[in-house]
CSV table of C-alpha atoms in Angstrom, one decimal:
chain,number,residue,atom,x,y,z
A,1,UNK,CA,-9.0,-12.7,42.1
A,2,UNK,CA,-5.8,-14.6,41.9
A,3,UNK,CA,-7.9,-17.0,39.8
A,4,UNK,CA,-9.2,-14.8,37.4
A,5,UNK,CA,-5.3,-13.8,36.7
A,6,UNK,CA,-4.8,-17.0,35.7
A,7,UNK,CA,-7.7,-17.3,33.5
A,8,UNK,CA,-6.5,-14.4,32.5
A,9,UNK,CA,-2.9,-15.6,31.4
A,10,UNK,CA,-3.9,-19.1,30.5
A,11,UNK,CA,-6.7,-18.0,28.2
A,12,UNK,CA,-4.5,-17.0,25.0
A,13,UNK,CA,-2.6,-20.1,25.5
A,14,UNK,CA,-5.3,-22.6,25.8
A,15,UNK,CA,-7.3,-20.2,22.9
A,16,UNK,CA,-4.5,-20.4,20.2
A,17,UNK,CA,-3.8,-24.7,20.9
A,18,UNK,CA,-7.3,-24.7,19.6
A,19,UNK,CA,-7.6,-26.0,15.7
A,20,UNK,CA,-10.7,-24.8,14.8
A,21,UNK,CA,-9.5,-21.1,16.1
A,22,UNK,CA,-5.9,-21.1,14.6
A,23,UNK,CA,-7.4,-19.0,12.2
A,24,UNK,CA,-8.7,-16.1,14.0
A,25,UNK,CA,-6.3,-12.9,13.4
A,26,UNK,CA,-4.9,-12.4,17.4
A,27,UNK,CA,-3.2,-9.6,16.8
A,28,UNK,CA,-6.3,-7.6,16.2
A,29,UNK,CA,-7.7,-8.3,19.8
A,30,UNK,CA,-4.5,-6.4,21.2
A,31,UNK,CA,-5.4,-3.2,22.9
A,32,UNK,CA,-3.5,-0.9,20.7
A,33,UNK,CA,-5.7,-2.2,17.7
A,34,UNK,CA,-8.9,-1.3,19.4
A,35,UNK,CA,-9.2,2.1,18.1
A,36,UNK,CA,-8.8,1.3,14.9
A,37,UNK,CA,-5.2,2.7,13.6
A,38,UNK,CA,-5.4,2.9,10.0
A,39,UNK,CA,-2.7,2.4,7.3
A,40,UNK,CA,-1.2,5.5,6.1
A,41,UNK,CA,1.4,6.3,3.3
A,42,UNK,CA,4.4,7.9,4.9
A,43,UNK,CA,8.5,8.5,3.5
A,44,UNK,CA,9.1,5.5,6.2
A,45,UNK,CA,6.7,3.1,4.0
A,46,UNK,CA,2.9,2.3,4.2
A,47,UNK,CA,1.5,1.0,7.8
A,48,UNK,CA,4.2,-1.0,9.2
A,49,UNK,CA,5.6,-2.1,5.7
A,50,UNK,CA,8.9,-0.2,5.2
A,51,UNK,CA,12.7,-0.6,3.6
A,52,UNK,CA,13.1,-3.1,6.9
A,53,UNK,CA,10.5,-5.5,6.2
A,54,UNK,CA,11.7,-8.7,4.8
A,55,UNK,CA,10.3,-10.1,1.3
A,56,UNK,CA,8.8,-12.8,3.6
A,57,UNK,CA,5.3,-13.5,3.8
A,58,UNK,CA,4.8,-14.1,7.3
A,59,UNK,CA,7.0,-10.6,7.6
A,60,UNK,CA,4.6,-8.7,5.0
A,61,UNK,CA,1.1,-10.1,6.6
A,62,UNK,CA,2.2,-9.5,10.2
A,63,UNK,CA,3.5,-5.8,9.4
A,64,UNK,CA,-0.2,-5.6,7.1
A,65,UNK,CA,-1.7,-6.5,10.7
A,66,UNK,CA,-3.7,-9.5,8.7
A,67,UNK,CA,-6.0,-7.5,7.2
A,68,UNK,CA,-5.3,-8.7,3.4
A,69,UNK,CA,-4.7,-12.3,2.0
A,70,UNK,CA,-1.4,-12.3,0.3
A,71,UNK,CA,-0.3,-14.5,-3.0
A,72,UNK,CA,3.3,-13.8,-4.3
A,73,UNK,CA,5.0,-14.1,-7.7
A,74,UNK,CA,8.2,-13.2,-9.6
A,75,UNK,CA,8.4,-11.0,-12.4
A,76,UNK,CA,11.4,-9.2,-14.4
A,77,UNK,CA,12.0,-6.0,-14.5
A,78,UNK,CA,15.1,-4.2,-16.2
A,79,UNK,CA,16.3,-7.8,-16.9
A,80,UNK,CA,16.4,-8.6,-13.0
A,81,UNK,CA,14.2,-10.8,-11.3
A,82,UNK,CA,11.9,-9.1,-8.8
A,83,UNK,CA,9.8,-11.0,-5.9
A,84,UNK,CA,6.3,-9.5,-5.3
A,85,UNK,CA,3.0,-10.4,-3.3
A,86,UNK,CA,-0.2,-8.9,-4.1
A,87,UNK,CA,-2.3,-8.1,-0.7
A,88,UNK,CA,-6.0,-8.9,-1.5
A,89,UNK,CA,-9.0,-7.2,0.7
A,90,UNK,CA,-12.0,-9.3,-0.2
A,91,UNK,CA,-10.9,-10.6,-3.5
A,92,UNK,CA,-9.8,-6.7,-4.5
A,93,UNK,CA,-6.2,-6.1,-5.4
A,94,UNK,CA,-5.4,-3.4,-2.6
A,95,UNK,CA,-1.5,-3.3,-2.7
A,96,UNK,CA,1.1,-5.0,-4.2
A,97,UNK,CA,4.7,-4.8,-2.5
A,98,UNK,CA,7.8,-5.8,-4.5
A,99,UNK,CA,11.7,-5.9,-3.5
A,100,UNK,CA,14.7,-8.0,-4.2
A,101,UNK,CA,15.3,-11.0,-1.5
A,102,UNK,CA,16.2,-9.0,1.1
A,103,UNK,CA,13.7,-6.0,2.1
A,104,UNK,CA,10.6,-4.2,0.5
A,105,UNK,CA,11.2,-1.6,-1.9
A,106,UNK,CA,8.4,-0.3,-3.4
A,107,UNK,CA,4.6,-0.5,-2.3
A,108,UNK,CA,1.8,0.4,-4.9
A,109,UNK,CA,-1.3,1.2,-3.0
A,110,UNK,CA,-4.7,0.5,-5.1
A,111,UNK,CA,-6.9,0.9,-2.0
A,112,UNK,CA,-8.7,3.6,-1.3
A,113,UNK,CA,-9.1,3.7,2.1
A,114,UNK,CA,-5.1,3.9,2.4
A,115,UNK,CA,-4.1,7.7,2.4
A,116,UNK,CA,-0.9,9.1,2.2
A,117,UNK,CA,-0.1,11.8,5.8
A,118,UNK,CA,-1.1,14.4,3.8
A,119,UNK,CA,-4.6,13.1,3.0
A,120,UNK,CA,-3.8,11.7,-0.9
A,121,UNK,CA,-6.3,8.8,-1.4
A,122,UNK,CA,-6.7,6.7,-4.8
A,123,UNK,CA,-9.3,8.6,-6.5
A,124,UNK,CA,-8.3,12.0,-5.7
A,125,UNK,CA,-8.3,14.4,-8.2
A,126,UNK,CA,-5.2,16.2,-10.0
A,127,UNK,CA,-6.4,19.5,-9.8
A,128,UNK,CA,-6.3,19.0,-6.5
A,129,UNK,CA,-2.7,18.3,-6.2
A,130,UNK,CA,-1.2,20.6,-8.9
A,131,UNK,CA,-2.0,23.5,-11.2
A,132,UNK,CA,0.9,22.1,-13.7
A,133,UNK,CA,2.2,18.5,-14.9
A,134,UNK,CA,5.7,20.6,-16.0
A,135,UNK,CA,8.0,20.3,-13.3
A,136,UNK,CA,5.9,17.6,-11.4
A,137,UNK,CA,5.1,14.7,-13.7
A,138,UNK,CA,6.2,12.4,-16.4
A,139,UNK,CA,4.5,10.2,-18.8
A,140,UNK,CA,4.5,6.6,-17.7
A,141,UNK,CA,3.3,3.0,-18.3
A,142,UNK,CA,0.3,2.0,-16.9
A,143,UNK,CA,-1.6,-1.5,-17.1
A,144,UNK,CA,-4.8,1.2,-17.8
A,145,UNK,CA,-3.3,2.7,-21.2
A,146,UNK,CA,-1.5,6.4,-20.7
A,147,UNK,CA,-0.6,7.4,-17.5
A,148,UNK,CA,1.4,10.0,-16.0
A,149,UNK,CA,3.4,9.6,-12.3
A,150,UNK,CA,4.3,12.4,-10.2
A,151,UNK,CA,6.0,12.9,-7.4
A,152,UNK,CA,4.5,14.3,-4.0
A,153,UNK,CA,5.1,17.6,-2.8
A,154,UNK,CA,8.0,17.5,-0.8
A,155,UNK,CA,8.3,13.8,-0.8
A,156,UNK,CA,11.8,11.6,-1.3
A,157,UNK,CA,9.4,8.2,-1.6
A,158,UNK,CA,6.2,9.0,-2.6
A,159,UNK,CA,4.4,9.6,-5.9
A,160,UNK,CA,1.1,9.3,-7.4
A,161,UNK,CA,0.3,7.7,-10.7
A,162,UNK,CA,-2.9,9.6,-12.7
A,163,UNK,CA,-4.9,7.4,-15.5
A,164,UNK,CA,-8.0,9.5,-17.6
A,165,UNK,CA,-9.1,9.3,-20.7
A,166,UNK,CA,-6.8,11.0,-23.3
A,167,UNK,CA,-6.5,10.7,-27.2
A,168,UNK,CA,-3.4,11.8,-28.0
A,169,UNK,CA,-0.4,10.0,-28.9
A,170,UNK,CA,1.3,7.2,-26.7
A,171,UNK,CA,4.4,8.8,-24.3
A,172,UNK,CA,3.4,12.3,-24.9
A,173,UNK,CA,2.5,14.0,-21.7
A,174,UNK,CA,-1.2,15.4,-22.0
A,175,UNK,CA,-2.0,19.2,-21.5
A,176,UNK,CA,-2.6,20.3,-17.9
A,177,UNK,CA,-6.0,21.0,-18.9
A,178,UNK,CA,-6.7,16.7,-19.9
A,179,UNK,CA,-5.2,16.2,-16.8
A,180,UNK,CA,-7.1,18.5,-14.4
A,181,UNK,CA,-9.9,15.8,-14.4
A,182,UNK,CA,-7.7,12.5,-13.8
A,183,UNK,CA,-7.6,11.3,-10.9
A,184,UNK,CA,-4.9,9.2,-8.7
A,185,UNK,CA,-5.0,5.2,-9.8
A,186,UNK,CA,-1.9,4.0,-7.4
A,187,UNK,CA,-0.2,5.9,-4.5
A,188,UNK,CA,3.6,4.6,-4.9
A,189,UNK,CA,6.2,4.4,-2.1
A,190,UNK,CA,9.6,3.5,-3.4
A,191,UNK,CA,12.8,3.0,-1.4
């Protein structure tokens, strides 16, 4: 018995010394991630990834629990220079968390099997969310085309950005009627 302690205690030691298993993500063999605890999109942040986090990669991949491979860039926005890494769940763009040197600020979830605490996943529809843009929404900039973002019921931090097909002109919100078929693109938490 004594001896199987020490295996025991030994084991991770011995396991993680071992070059050809320095790879292997540890942290999902601890009890606690047995069950499967899934991200989710609260006001604190998404999963583990709130306005405490550090814009460092070792930071953002142990609070995303390993689950995505990460590549960072700069970009500007508003004439300052913003820091960003783009987590990647096999080779899919599946969030992409930006912030100034310091913390995270905003996370922009792309993946669907993220859902905010109220059950908001990427895909779902706006006519499932509201009965009217007015009130809720305004026209934004997407990478898609036209897009409208609006913020979550009840929500400081979240919002939802909606992307459909629409012919009208460029920065004009569409009718609530276009937009009772578009469906959420990116789930947004912003500090």
């Amino acid at each position: 018995m004594k001896s199987l302690r020490l295996l025991l205690c030994a084991l991770p030691v011995v396991l993680t010394g071992c070059s050809t298993l320095s790879s292997v993500n540890w942290s999902a063999a601890y009890p606690w991630n047995w069950f499967g605890a899934s991200t989710e999109v609260t006001e604190q942040g998404v999963g583990h990834l709130t306005a405490a986090t550090p814009m460092e990669q070792e930071a953002i991949a142990s609070a995303l629990g390993g689950d995505y491979r990460l590549r960072s860039g700069m970009k500007t926005e508003k004439g300052n220079i913003v820091r960003y890494f783009e987590a990647l769940k096999d080779d899919q763009l599946a969030l992409v968390i930006s912030g100034s040197n310091s913390a995270v600020s905003r996370v922009e979830v792309l993946d669907s099997d993220i859902e905010t605490d109220s059950g908001v996943k990427v895909g779902t529809p706006f006519s499932d969310l509201y009965q009217k843009a007015f009130g809720n929404c305004t026209s934004a900039v997407a990478d898609e085309g036209v897009a409208v973002e609006c913020k979550a019921e009840g929500s400081q931090h979240i919002s939802y950005l909606f992307t459909g097909s629409w012919s009208g002109p460029e920065g004009l919100m569409p009718s609530d009627d276009a937009l009772k078929n578009w469906k959420v693109s990116k789930i947004i938490w912003q500090q």
